[in-house]
Structures are given as structure tokens and as C-alpha cells.
Short mmCIF file of N, CA and C in Angstrom, two decimals:
data_model
loop_
_atom_site.label_atom_id
_atom_site.label_comp_id
_atom_site.label_asym_id
_atom_site.label_seq_id
_atom_site.Cartn_x
_atom_site.Cartn_y
_atom_site.Cartn_z
N UNK A 1 0.82 -1.18 0.00
CA UNK A 1 0.00 0.00 0.00
C UNK A 1 0.87 1.24 0.00
N UNK A 2 0.46 2.21 -0.79
CA UNK A 2 1.23 3.46 -0.81
C UNK A 2 0.55 4.48 0.08
N UNK A 3 1.36 5.34 0.62
CA UNK A 3 0.83 6.38 1.49
C UNK A 3 0.88 7.72 0.75
N UNK A 4 -0.02 8.58 1.12
CA UNK A 4 -0.04 9.92 0.53
C UNK A 4 1.08 10.72 1.18
N UNK A 5 1.89 11.29 0.33
CA UNK A 5 3.01 12.09 0.81
C UNK A 5 2.64 13.57 0.72
N UNK A 6 2.95 14.36 1.73
CA UNK A 6 2.68 15.79 1.63
C UNK A 6 3.54 16.42 0.54
N UNK A 7 2.96 17.42 -0.13
CA UNK A 7 3.66 18.10 -1.22
C UNK A 7 4.71 19.03 -0.62
N UNK A 8 5.90 18.95 -1.15
CA UNK A 8 6.95 19.88 -0.78
C UNK A 8 7.54 20.44 -2.05
N UNK A 9 7.66 21.72 -2.07
CA UNK A 9 8.21 22.38 -3.24
C UNK A 9 9.72 22.29 -3.21
N UNK A 10 10.30 22.02 -4.38
CA UNK A 10 11.75 22.00 -4.49
C UNK A 10 12.31 23.40 -4.62
N UNK A 11 11.42 24.36 -4.89
CA UNK A 11 11.85 25.74 -5.08
C UNK A 11 12.04 26.41 -3.73
N UNK A 12 13.01 27.25 -3.68
CA UNK A 12 13.26 27.98 -2.44
C UNK A 12 12.35 29.21 -2.39
N UNK A 13 12.08 29.75 -1.22
CA UNK A 13 11.28 30.97 -1.12
C UNK A 13 11.92 32.14 -1.86
N UNK A 14 13.24 32.19 -1.90
CA UNK A 14 13.92 33.28 -2.60
C UNK A 14 13.62 33.22 -4.11
N UNK A 15 13.59 32.00 -4.68
CA UNK A 15 13.28 31.85 -6.11
C UNK A 15 11.86 32.30 -6.39
N UNK A 16 10.92 31.89 -5.52
CA UNK A 16 9.53 32.30 -5.70
C UNK A 16 9.40 33.82 -5.63
N UNK A 17 10.08 34.43 -4.68
CA UNK A 17 10.05 35.89 -4.53
C UNK A 17 10.62 36.58 -5.76
N UNK A 18 11.71 36.06 -6.31
CA UNK A 18 12.33 36.62 -7.51
C UNK A 18 11.37 36.51 -8.70
N UNK A 19 10.73 35.35 -8.83
CA UNK A 19 9.78 35.15 -9.92
C UNK A 19 8.59 36.09 -9.77
N UNK A 20 8.14 36.27 -8.57
CA UNK A 20 7.01 37.16 -8.32
C UNK A 20 7.36 38.60 -8.69
N UNK A 21 8.57 39.05 -8.34
CA UNK A 21 9.00 40.41 -8.70
C UNK A 21 9.10 40.56 -10.21
N UNK A 22 9.61 39.54 -10.88
CA UNK A 22 9.74 39.60 -12.35
C UNK A 22 8.36 39.67 -13.00
N UNK A 23 7.41 38.90 -12.51
CA UNK A 23 6.04 38.95 -13.04
C UNK A 23 5.45 40.34 -12.81
N UNK A 24 5.70 40.90 -11.63
CA UNK A 24 5.21 42.25 -11.33
C UNK A 24 5.80 43.28 -12.29
N UNK A 25 7.11 43.16 -12.57
CA UNK A 25 7.75 44.09 -13.52
C UNK A 25 7.15 43.96 -14.92
N UNK A 26 6.90 42.74 -15.34
CA UNK A 26 6.31 42.52 -16.67
C UNK A 26 4.91 43.13 -16.73
N UNK A 27 4.12 42.91 -15.71
CA UNK A 27 2.75 43.46 -15.66
C UNK A 27 2.81 44.99 -15.65
N UNK A 28 3.70 45.57 -14.85
CA UNK A 28 3.82 47.03 -14.79
C UNK A 28 4.25 47.62 -16.13
N UNK A 29 5.22 46.98 -16.80
CA UNK A 29 5.64 47.47 -18.12
C UNK A 29 4.49 47.39 -19.12
N UNK A 30 3.74 46.31 -19.05
CA UNK A 30 2.60 46.14 -19.95
C UNK A 30 1.53 47.21 -19.70
N UNK A 31 1.23 47.45 -18.44
CA UNK A 31 0.23 48.47 -18.11
C UNK A 31 0.71 49.86 -18.53
N UNK A 32 1.98 50.13 -18.34
CA UNK A 32 2.54 51.42 -18.75
C UNK A 32 2.46 51.58 -20.27
N UNK A 33 2.74 50.51 -21.01
CA UNK A 33 2.66 50.57 -22.47
C UNK A 33 1.22 50.85 -22.92
N UNK A 34 0.25 50.24 -22.24
CA UNK A 34 -1.16 50.47 -22.58
C UNK A 34 -1.54 51.92 -22.29
N UNK A 35 -1.08 52.45 -21.16
CA UNK A 35 -1.39 53.83 -20.79
C UNK A 35 -0.76 54.81 -21.79
N UNK A 36 0.49 54.55 -22.18
CA UNK A 36 1.16 55.42 -23.15
C UNK A 36 0.44 55.38 -24.50
N UNK A 37 0.01 54.20 -24.91
CA UNK A 37 -0.71 54.08 -26.18
C UNK A 37 -2.03 54.82 -26.13
N UNK A 38 -2.76 54.69 -25.03
CA UNK A 38 -4.04 55.39 -24.88
C UNK A 38 -3.83 56.90 -24.87
N UNK A 39 -2.77 57.36 -24.20
CA UNK A 39 -2.48 58.80 -24.16
C UNK A 39 -2.13 59.32 -25.55
N UNK A 40 -1.34 58.55 -26.30
CA UNK A 40 -0.98 58.96 -27.66
C UNK A 40 -2.23 59.04 -28.54
N UNK A 41 -3.12 58.09 -28.39
CA UNK A 41 -4.36 58.10 -29.17
C UNK A 41 -5.21 59.32 -28.80
N UNK A 42 -5.26 59.64 -27.52
CA UNK A 42 -6.03 60.80 -27.05
C UNK A 42 -5.45 62.10 -27.63
N UNK A 43 -4.13 62.21 -27.63
CA UNK A 43 -3.48 63.39 -28.20
C UNK A 43 -3.74 63.50 -29.70
N UNK A 44 -3.63 62.38 -30.41
CA UNK A 44 -3.89 62.40 -31.85
C UNK A 44 -5.33 62.80 -32.13
N UNK A 45 -6.25 62.32 -31.32
CA UNK A 45 -7.67 62.66 -31.47
C UNK A 45 -7.89 64.16 -31.28
N UNK A 46 -7.25 64.72 -30.29
CA UNK A 46 -7.37 66.17 -30.04
C UNK A 46 -6.77 66.97 -31.19
N UNK A 47 -5.64 66.51 -31.73
CA UNK A 47 -5.03 67.21 -32.88
C UNK A 47 -5.96 67.16 -34.10
N UNK A 48 -6.57 66.00 -34.34
CA UNK A 48 -7.49 65.89 -35.47
C UNK A 48 -8.71 66.79 -35.28
N UNK A 49 -9.23 66.86 -34.06
CA UNK A 49 -10.36 67.76 -33.79
C UNK A 49 -9.98 69.21 -34.09
N UNK A 50 -8.78 69.61 -33.68
CA UNK A 50 -8.32 70.97 -33.92
C UNK A 50 -8.17 71.23 -35.42
N UNK A 51 -7.60 70.28 -36.13
CA UNK A 51 -7.43 70.43 -37.59
C UNK A 51 -8.79 70.50 -38.27
N UNK A 52 -9.74 69.66 -37.84
CA UNK A 52 -11.10 69.70 -38.39
C UNK A 52 -11.72 71.09 -38.20
N UNK A 53 -11.54 71.64 -37.02
CA UNK A 53 -12.10 72.96 -36.72
C UNK A 53 -11.49 74.03 -37.64
N UNK A 54 -10.17 74.04 -37.74
CA UNK A 54 -9.50 75.04 -38.56
C UNK A 54 -9.83 74.84 -40.04
N UNK A 55 -9.86 73.59 -40.50
CA UNK A 55 -10.19 73.33 -41.91
C UNK A 55 -11.61 73.77 -42.22
N UNK A 56 -12.54 73.47 -41.31
CA UNK A 56 -13.93 73.90 -41.52
C UNK A 56 -14.06 75.40 -41.59
N UNK A 57 -13.34 76.09 -40.71
CA UNK A 57 -13.36 77.55 -40.73
C UNK A 57 -12.77 78.09 -42.02
N UNK A 58 -11.68 77.47 -42.48
CA UNK A 58 -11.05 77.90 -43.73
C UNK A 58 -12.01 77.69 -44.91
N UNK A 59 -12.70 76.56 -44.93
CA UNK A 59 -13.64 76.30 -46.03
C UNK A 59 -14.80 77.29 -46.01
N UNK A 60 -15.29 77.62 -44.80
CA UNK A 60 -16.37 78.61 -44.71
C UNK A 60 -15.90 79.96 -45.26
N UNK A 61 -14.69 80.35 -44.88
CA UNK A 61 -14.15 81.62 -45.35
C UNK A 61 -13.99 81.64 -46.86
N UNK A 62 -13.45 80.58 -47.41
CA UNK A 62 -13.27 80.51 -48.87
C UNK A 62 -14.63 80.55 -49.58
N UNK A 63 -15.61 79.85 -49.03
CA UNK A 63 -16.94 79.85 -49.65
C UNK A 63 -17.57 81.25 -49.62
N UNK A 64 -17.43 81.93 -48.48
CA UNK A 64 -18.02 83.27 -48.38
C UNK A 64 -17.32 84.26 -49.33
N UNK A 65 -15.99 84.17 -49.38
CA UNK A 65 -15.25 85.07 -50.28
C UNK A 65 -15.58 84.74 -51.73
N UNK A 66 -15.73 83.47 -52.06
CA UNK A 66 -16.08 83.09 -53.44
C UNK A 66 -17.47 83.60 -53.81
N UNK A 67 -18.39 83.51 -52.87
CA UNK A 67 -19.74 84.00 -53.14
C UNK A 67 -19.72 85.51 -53.36
N UNK A 68 -18.99 86.23 -52.52
CA UNK A 68 -18.88 87.67 -52.67
C UNK A 68 -18.19 88.02 -53.99
N UNK A 69 -17.15 87.24 -54.32
CA UNK A 69 -16.44 87.46 -55.59
C UNK A 69 -17.40 87.34 -56.77
N UNK A 70 -18.24 86.32 -56.75
CA UNK A 70 -19.20 86.12 -57.84
C UNK A 70 -20.20 87.27 -57.91
N UNK A 71 -20.72 87.68 -56.77
CA UNK A 71 -21.70 88.77 -56.75
C UNK A 71 -21.09 90.07 -57.27
N UNK A 72 -19.88 90.35 -56.82
CA UNK A 72 -19.23 91.59 -57.27
C UNK A 72 -18.85 91.51 -58.76
N UNK A 73 -18.46 90.35 -59.22
CA UNK A 73 -18.11 90.20 -60.63
C UNK A 73 -19.34 90.39 -61.52
N UNK A 74 -20.51 90.00 -61.03
CA UNK A 74 -21.73 90.24 -61.79
C UNK A 74 -22.09 91.71 -61.81
N UNK A 75 -21.79 92.39 -60.71
CA UNK A 75 -22.07 93.82 -60.62
C UNK A 75 -21.09 94.63 -61.46
N UNK A 76 -19.81 94.25 -61.40
CA UNK A 76 -18.76 94.97 -62.12
C UNK A 76 -17.94 93.94 -62.91
N UNK A 77 -18.44 93.54 -64.09
CA UNK A 77 -17.78 92.48 -64.86
C UNK A 77 -16.31 92.78 -65.20
N UNK A 78 -15.99 94.04 -65.39
CA UNK A 78 -14.61 94.37 -65.76
C UNK A 78 -13.62 94.05 -64.62
N UNK A 79 -14.11 93.92 -63.38
CA UNK A 79 -13.24 93.63 -62.23
C UNK A 79 -13.12 92.13 -61.95
N UNK A 80 -13.72 91.29 -62.77
CA UNK A 80 -13.78 89.85 -62.50
C UNK A 80 -12.40 89.22 -62.30
N UNK A 81 -11.44 89.54 -63.16
CA UNK A 81 -10.12 88.92 -63.04
C UNK A 81 -9.42 89.37 -61.76
N UNK A 82 -9.58 90.63 -61.40
CA UNK A 82 -8.96 91.12 -60.16
C UNK A 82 -9.63 90.51 -58.93
N UNK A 83 -10.94 90.41 -58.99
CA UNK A 83 -11.66 89.78 -57.87
C UNK A 83 -11.25 88.31 -57.72
N UNK A 84 -11.07 87.66 -58.84
CA UNK A 84 -10.64 86.26 -58.80
C UNK A 84 -9.24 86.16 -58.17
N UNK A 85 -8.36 87.09 -58.52
CA UNK A 85 -7.01 87.08 -57.94
C UNK A 85 -7.07 87.25 -56.42
N UNK A 86 -7.92 88.17 -55.96
CA UNK A 86 -8.05 88.38 -54.52
C UNK A 86 -8.61 87.12 -53.86
N UNK A 87 -9.60 86.51 -54.49
CA UNK A 87 -10.18 85.26 -53.95
C UNK A 87 -9.14 84.14 -53.91
N UNK A 88 -8.32 84.06 -54.96
CA UNK A 88 -7.28 83.03 -54.98
C UNK A 88 -6.24 83.25 -53.88
N UNK A 89 -5.86 84.51 -53.68
CA UNK A 89 -4.89 84.82 -52.62
C UNK A 89 -5.48 84.46 -51.26
N UNK A 90 -6.74 84.76 -51.07
CA UNK A 90 -7.40 84.42 -49.80
C UNK A 90 -7.41 82.91 -49.60
N UNK A 91 -7.76 82.16 -50.63
CA UNK A 91 -7.79 80.70 -50.52
C UNK A 91 -6.40 80.14 -50.21
N UNK A 92 -5.37 80.65 -50.88
CA UNK A 92 -4.01 80.20 -50.63
C UNK A 92 -3.56 80.55 -49.21
N UNK A 93 -3.92 81.73 -48.75
CA UNK A 93 -3.57 82.12 -47.38
C UNK A 93 -4.24 81.19 -46.37
N UNK A 94 -5.47 80.82 -46.63
CA UNK A 94 -6.18 79.90 -45.74
C UNK A 94 -5.51 78.53 -45.72
N UNK A 95 -5.11 78.05 -46.89
CA UNK A 95 -4.42 76.76 -46.98
C UNK A 95 -3.08 76.83 -46.25
N UNK A 96 -2.35 77.91 -46.44
CA UNK A 96 -1.06 78.07 -45.76
C UNK A 96 -1.23 78.09 -44.24
N UNK A 97 -2.26 78.76 -43.77
CA UNK A 97 -2.51 78.82 -42.33
C UNK A 97 -2.84 77.43 -41.79
N UNK A 98 -3.68 76.70 -42.49
CA UNK A 98 -4.03 75.34 -42.08
C UNK A 98 -2.79 74.45 -42.09
N UNK A 99 -1.97 74.55 -43.10
CA UNK A 99 -0.76 73.75 -43.20
C UNK A 99 0.20 74.08 -42.06
N UNK A 100 0.39 75.36 -41.79
CA UNK A 100 1.27 75.78 -40.69
C UNK A 100 0.75 75.31 -39.34
N UNK A 101 -0.55 75.39 -39.16
CA UNK A 101 -1.17 74.93 -37.90
C UNK A 101 -0.93 73.43 -37.72
N UNK A 102 -1.12 72.68 -38.80
CA UNK A 102 -0.92 71.22 -38.73
C UNK A 102 0.52 70.88 -38.37
N UNK A 103 1.48 71.60 -38.94
CA UNK A 103 2.89 71.35 -38.63
C UNK A 103 3.22 71.69 -37.19
N UNK A 104 2.63 72.76 -36.67
CA UNK A 104 2.91 73.15 -35.28
C UNK A 104 2.37 72.15 -34.27
N UNK A 105 1.39 71.36 -34.65
CA UNK A 105 0.79 70.39 -33.74
C UNK A 105 1.65 69.15 -33.52
N UNK A 106 2.62 68.92 -34.36
CA UNK A 106 3.41 67.68 -34.24
C UNK A 106 4.27 67.66 -33.05
#
């Protein structure tokens, strides 16, 4: 007949403690990586919101200037090319501002 023997670990308490600390370090590094990734995503989201706002404002401005350009060109046809030049400069300035804003956000 065999007897039930009590379980005894061959591992020392120091080895278990070392393994436990290593597992804790791995978990902490993993949690930190998740937090950093979430923070980066949050920052990117905020940058996109800001760009959306500026781009929308630029498009509204270009649309209003274009509408005014058309109305004035109908009123004074001889000024059409000059009005178009002013509208083009305004549109380019808006694009430059949006581009500069996007670069400053990086």
C-alpha cells in the first residue's frame, strides 16, 4: 500500500520571490505601455479635432469670399479677373494657415 506524501516544493522561497517580482515588472511594463498608447491616441484625437475645426473655418471663409467674388463680378464684370485674384490669394492664405497649424501640432 502506498501512502499519501505531503507536497513539498523543491523551489526555495527566494526563487519564488524573484519570480514574483519579475512577473510584477512585466505586468507594470505592460500596463505602462497600454497607458502610453491610450495617451498617444487621445493626443492624436485632439489634434485631429483641432485640424477639423481650422479646416472647416477655412472652407467657410473661402466659400463666403467666393460668393462675394461672384456677386461683385456680376455687378462689375470688368473687375472679375482682379476679384478672382483676390479670392485666390485668400484661398491660398487659408491653406497656408491650415498647413502651418498642422505642422505646429506635431
